[in-house]
Tab-separated table of C-alpha atoms and ligand atoms in Angstrom:
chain	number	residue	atom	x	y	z
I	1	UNK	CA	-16.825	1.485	26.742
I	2	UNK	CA	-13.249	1.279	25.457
I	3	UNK	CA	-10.377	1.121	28.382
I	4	UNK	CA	-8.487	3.794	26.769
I	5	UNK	CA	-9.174	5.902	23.821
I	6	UNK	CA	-9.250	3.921	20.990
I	7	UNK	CA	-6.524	4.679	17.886
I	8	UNK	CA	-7.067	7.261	15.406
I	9	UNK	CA	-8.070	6.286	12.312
I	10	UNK	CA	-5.153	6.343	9.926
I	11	UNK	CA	-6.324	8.293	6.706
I	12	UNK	CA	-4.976	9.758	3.493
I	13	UNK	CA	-6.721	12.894	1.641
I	14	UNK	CA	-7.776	12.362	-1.675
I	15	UNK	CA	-5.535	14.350	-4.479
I	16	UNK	CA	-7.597	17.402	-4.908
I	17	UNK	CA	-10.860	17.155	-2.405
I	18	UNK	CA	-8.587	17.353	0.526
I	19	UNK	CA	-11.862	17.574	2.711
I	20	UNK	CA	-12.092	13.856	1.470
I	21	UNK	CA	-9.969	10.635	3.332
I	22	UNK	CA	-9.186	7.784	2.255
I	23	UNK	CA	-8.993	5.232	5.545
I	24	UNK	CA	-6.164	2.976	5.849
I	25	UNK	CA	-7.155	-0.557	6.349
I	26	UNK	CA	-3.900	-2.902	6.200
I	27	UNK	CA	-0.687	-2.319	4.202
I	28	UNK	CA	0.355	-5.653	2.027
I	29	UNK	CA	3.808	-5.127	0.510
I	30	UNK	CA	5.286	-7.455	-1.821
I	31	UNK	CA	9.158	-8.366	-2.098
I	32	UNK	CA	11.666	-8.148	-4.930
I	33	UNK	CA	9.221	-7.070	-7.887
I	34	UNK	CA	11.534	-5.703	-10.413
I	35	UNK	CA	13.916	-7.944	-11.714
I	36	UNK	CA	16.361	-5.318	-11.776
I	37	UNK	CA	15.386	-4.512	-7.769
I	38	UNK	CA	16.232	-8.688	-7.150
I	39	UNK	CA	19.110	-8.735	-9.027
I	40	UNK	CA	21.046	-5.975	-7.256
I	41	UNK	CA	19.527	-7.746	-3.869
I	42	UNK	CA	21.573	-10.734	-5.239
I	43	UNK	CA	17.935	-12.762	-4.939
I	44	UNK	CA	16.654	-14.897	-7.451
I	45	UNK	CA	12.886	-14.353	-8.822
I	46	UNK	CA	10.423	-17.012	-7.333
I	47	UNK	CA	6.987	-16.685	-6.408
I	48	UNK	CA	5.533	-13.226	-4.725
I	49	UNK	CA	6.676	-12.529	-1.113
I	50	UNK	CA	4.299	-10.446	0.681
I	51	UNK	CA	4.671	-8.923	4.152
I	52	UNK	CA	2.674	-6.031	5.776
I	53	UNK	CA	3.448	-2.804	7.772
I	54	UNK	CA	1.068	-1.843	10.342
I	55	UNK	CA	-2.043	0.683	9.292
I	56	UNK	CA	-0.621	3.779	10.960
I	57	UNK	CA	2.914	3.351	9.251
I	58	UNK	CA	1.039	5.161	6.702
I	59	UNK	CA	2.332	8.613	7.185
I	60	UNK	CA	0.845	11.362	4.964
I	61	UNK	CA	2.860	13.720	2.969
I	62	UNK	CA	1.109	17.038	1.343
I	63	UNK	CA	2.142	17.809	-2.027
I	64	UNK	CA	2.435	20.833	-1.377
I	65	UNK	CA	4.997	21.480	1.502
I	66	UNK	CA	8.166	20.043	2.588
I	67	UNK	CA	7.392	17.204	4.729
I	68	UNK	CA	9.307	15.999	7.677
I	69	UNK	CA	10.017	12.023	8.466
I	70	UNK	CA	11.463	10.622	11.619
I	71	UNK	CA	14.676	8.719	10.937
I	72	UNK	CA	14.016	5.165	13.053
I	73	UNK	CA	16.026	3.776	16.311
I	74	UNK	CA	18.040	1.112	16.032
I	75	UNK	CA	19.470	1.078	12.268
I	76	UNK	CA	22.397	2.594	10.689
I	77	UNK	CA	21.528	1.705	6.939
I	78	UNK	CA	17.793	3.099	6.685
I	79	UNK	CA	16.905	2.493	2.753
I	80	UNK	CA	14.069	4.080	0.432
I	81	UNK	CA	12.415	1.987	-1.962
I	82	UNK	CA	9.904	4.790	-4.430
I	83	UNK	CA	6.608	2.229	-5.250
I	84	UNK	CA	3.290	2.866	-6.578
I	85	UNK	CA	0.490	2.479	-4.196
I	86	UNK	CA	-2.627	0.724	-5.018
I	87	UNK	CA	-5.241	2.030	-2.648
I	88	UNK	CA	-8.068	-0.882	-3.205
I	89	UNK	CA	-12.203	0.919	-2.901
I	90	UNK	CA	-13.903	-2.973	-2.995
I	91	UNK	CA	-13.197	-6.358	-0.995
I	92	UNK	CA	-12.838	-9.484	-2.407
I	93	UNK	CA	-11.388	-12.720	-2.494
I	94	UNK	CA	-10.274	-15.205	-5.416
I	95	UNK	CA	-10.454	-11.786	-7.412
I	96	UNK	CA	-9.904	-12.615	-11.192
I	97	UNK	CA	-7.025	-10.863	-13.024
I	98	UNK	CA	-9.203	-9.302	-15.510
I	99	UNK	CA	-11.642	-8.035	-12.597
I	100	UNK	CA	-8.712	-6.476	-10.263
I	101	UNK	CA	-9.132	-2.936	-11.847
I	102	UNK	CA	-12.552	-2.651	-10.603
I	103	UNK	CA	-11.368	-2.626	-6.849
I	104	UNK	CA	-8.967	-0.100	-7.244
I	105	UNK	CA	-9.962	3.197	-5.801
I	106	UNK	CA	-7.265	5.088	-6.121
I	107	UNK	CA	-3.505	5.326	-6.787
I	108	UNK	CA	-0.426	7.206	-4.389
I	109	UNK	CA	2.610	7.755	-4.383
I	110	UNK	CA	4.853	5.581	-1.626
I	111	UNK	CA	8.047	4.970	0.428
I	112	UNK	CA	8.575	1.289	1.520
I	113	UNK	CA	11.368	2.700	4.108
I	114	UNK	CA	13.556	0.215	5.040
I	115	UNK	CA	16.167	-0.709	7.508
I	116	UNK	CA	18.281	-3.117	5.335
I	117	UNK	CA	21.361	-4.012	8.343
I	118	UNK	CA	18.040	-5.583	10.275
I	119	UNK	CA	16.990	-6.829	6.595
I	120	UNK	CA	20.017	-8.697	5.652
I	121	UNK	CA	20.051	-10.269	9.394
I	122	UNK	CA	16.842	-11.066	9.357
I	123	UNK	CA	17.205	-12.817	5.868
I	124	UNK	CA	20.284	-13.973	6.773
I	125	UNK	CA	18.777	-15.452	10.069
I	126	UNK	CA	15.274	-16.634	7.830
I	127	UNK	CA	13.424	-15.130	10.669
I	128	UNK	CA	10.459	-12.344	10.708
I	129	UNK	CA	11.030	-9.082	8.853
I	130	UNK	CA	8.709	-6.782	10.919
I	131	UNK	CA	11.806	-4.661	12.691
I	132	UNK	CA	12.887	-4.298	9.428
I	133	UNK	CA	9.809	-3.134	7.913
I	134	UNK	CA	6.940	-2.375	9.611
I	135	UNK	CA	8.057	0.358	12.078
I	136	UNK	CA	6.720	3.916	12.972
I	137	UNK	CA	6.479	6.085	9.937
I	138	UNK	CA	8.229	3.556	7.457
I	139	UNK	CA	5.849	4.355	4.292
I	140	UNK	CA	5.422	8.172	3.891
I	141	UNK	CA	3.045	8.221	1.451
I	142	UNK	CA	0.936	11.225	-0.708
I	143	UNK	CA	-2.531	11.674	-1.041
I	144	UNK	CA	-4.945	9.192	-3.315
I	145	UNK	CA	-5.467	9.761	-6.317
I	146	UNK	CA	-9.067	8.450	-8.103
I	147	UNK	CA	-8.821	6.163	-10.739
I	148	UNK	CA	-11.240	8.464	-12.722
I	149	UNK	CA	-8.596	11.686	-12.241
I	150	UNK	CA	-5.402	9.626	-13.412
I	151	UNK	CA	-3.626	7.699	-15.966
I	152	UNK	CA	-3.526	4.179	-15.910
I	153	UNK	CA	-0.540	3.474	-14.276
I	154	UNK	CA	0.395	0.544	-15.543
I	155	UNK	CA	3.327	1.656	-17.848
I	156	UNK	CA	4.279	4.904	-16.265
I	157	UNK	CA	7.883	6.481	-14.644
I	158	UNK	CA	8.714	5.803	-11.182
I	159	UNK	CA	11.795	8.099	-9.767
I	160	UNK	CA	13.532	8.971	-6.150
I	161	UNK	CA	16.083	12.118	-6.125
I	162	UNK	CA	18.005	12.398	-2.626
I	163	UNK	CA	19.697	15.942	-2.063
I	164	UNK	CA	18.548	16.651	-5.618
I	165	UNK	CA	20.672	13.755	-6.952
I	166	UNK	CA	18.266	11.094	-9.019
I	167	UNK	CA	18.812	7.499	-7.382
I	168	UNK	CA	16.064	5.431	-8.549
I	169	UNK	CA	14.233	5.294	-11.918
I	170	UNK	CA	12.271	2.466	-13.193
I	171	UNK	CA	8.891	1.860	-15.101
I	172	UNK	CA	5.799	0.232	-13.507
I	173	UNK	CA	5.529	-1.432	-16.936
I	174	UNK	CA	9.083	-3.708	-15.457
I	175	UNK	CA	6.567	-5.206	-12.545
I	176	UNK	CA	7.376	-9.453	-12.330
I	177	UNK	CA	4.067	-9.586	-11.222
I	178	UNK	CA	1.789	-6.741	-12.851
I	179	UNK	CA	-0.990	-4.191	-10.134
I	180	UNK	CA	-3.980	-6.838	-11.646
I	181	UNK	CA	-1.568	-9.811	-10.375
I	182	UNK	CA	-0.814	-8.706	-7.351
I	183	UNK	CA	-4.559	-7.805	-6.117
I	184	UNK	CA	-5.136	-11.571	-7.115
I	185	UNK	CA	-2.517	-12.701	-5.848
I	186	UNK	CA	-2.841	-11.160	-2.501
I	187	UNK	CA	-6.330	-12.238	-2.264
I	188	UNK	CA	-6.177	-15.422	-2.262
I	189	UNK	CA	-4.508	-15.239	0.791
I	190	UNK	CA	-6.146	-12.292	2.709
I	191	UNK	CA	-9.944	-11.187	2.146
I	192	UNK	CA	-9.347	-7.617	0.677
I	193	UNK	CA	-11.092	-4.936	2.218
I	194	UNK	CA	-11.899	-1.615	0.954
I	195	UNK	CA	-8.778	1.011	2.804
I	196	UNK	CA	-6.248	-1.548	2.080
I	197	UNK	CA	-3.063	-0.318	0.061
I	198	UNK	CA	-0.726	-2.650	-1.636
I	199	UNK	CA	3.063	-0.993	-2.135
I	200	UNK	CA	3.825	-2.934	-5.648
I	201	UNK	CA	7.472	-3.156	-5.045
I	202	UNK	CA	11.046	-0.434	-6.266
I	203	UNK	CA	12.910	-0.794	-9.012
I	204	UNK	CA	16.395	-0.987	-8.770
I	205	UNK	CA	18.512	2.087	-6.870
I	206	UNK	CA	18.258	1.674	-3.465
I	207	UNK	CA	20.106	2.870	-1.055
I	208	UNK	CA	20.359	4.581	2.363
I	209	UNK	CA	19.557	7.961	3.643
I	210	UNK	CA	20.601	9.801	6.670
I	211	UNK	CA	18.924	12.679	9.059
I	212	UNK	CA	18.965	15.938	7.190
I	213	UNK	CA	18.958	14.271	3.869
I	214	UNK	CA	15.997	15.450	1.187
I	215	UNK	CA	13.840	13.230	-0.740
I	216	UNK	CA	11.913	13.791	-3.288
I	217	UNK	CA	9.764	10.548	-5.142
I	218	UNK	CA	6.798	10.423	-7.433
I	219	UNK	CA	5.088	8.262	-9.922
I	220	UNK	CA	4.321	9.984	-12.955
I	221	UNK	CA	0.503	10.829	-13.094
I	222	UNK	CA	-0.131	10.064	-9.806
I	223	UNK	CA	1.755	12.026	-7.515
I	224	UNK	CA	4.776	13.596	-5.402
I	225	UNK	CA	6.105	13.895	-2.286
I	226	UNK	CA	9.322	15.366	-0.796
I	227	UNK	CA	10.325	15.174	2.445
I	228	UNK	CA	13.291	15.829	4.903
I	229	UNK	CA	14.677	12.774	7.388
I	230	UNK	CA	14.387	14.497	10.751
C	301	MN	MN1	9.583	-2.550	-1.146
């Protein structure tokens, strides 16, 4: 018998069945993926840098209603980052490029949120970035959308507005490392499991947001969300 009740799982309805979850398993992020996105970071390209968030930073945001986000403690330069999700459907390691696709269950629409004054010091100090990343509610993110009910997203419009004001607007087709890569990538160094999401990385545009600001993100053919820092 558990000690205390046991977490919730974290889940995500799927785009159109919303009767239907998707469960979160782990969130793998990966760093500077746009050259554009490194460049106004001041950071040179090199090979991928992955870091996670925890499973329930996952927050869900309907499509259809203004959502609501808790701005985070301890920051005073909270930035959005718009990236396509890859929501993966089959484990695997060592998974070849050209057999990535098949894993993929799904694709969403995500915020990496981050708080770039712990960022920079944390860079700065070459230590962890988990208070910079991976706290409560740092990747709103809309439901999942099947693979057989979408584009391929591999050359397709990314775009943030804040307060109706466009910020960032990029291409998925500018990816360093492309989705197929990344799933590779990433599993040579973890076991994937079906329920984890990979956030591919923001183009260039970031920048911060405050409480009471509007957002408003999507990934053309897969999804929007909008949202109001609370
Ligand atoms: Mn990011």
């Amino acid at each position: 018998m558990f000690v205390f009740a046991p977490p919730a799982q974290t889940v995500i309805p799927v785009w159109g069945r919303e009767k239907e979850l998707f469960p979160v398993r782990r969130i793998f992020c990966v760093a500077r993926n746009y050259a554009d996105h490194a460049k106004e970071l001041g950071e040179k390209n090199q090979a991928p840098t992955f870091f996670c968030k925890p499973t329930d930073a996952a927050f869900y945001i309907s499509e259809k209603e203004l959502g609501e986000v808790p701005y985070p403690s301890a920051t005073q330069q909270l930035d959005y980052e718009v990236e396509l999700a890859i929501c993966i459907g089959k484990g695997g390691s060592d998974i070849a490029v050209q057999d990535a696709r098949s894993h993929v269950w799904g694709w969403a629409v995500a915020i990496d949120f981050t708080r770039r004054d712990l960022h920079n010091q944390a860079k700065a100090a070459k230590g962890p970035w988990d208070s910079a990343k991976a706290f409560d509610f740092s990747a709103p993110i809309g439901s999942v959308r099947p693979v057989d009910k979408t584009i391929d997203p591999s050359e397709t419009d990314l775009w943030l507005y804040v307060n109706n004001e466009r910020r960032q607007h990029g291409n998925s087709r500018d990816m360093i490392y492309n989705c197929d890569e990344l799933i590779s990538e990433i599993s040579k160094l973890w076991t994937l499991q079906p329920g984890d999401i990979i956030l591919s990385g923001t183009p260039s545009g970031v920048g911060p947001v405050k409480p009471g600001d509007v957002i408003e993100a999507g990934v053309n053919g897969v999804g929007t969300i909008k949202f109001k820092m609370v």
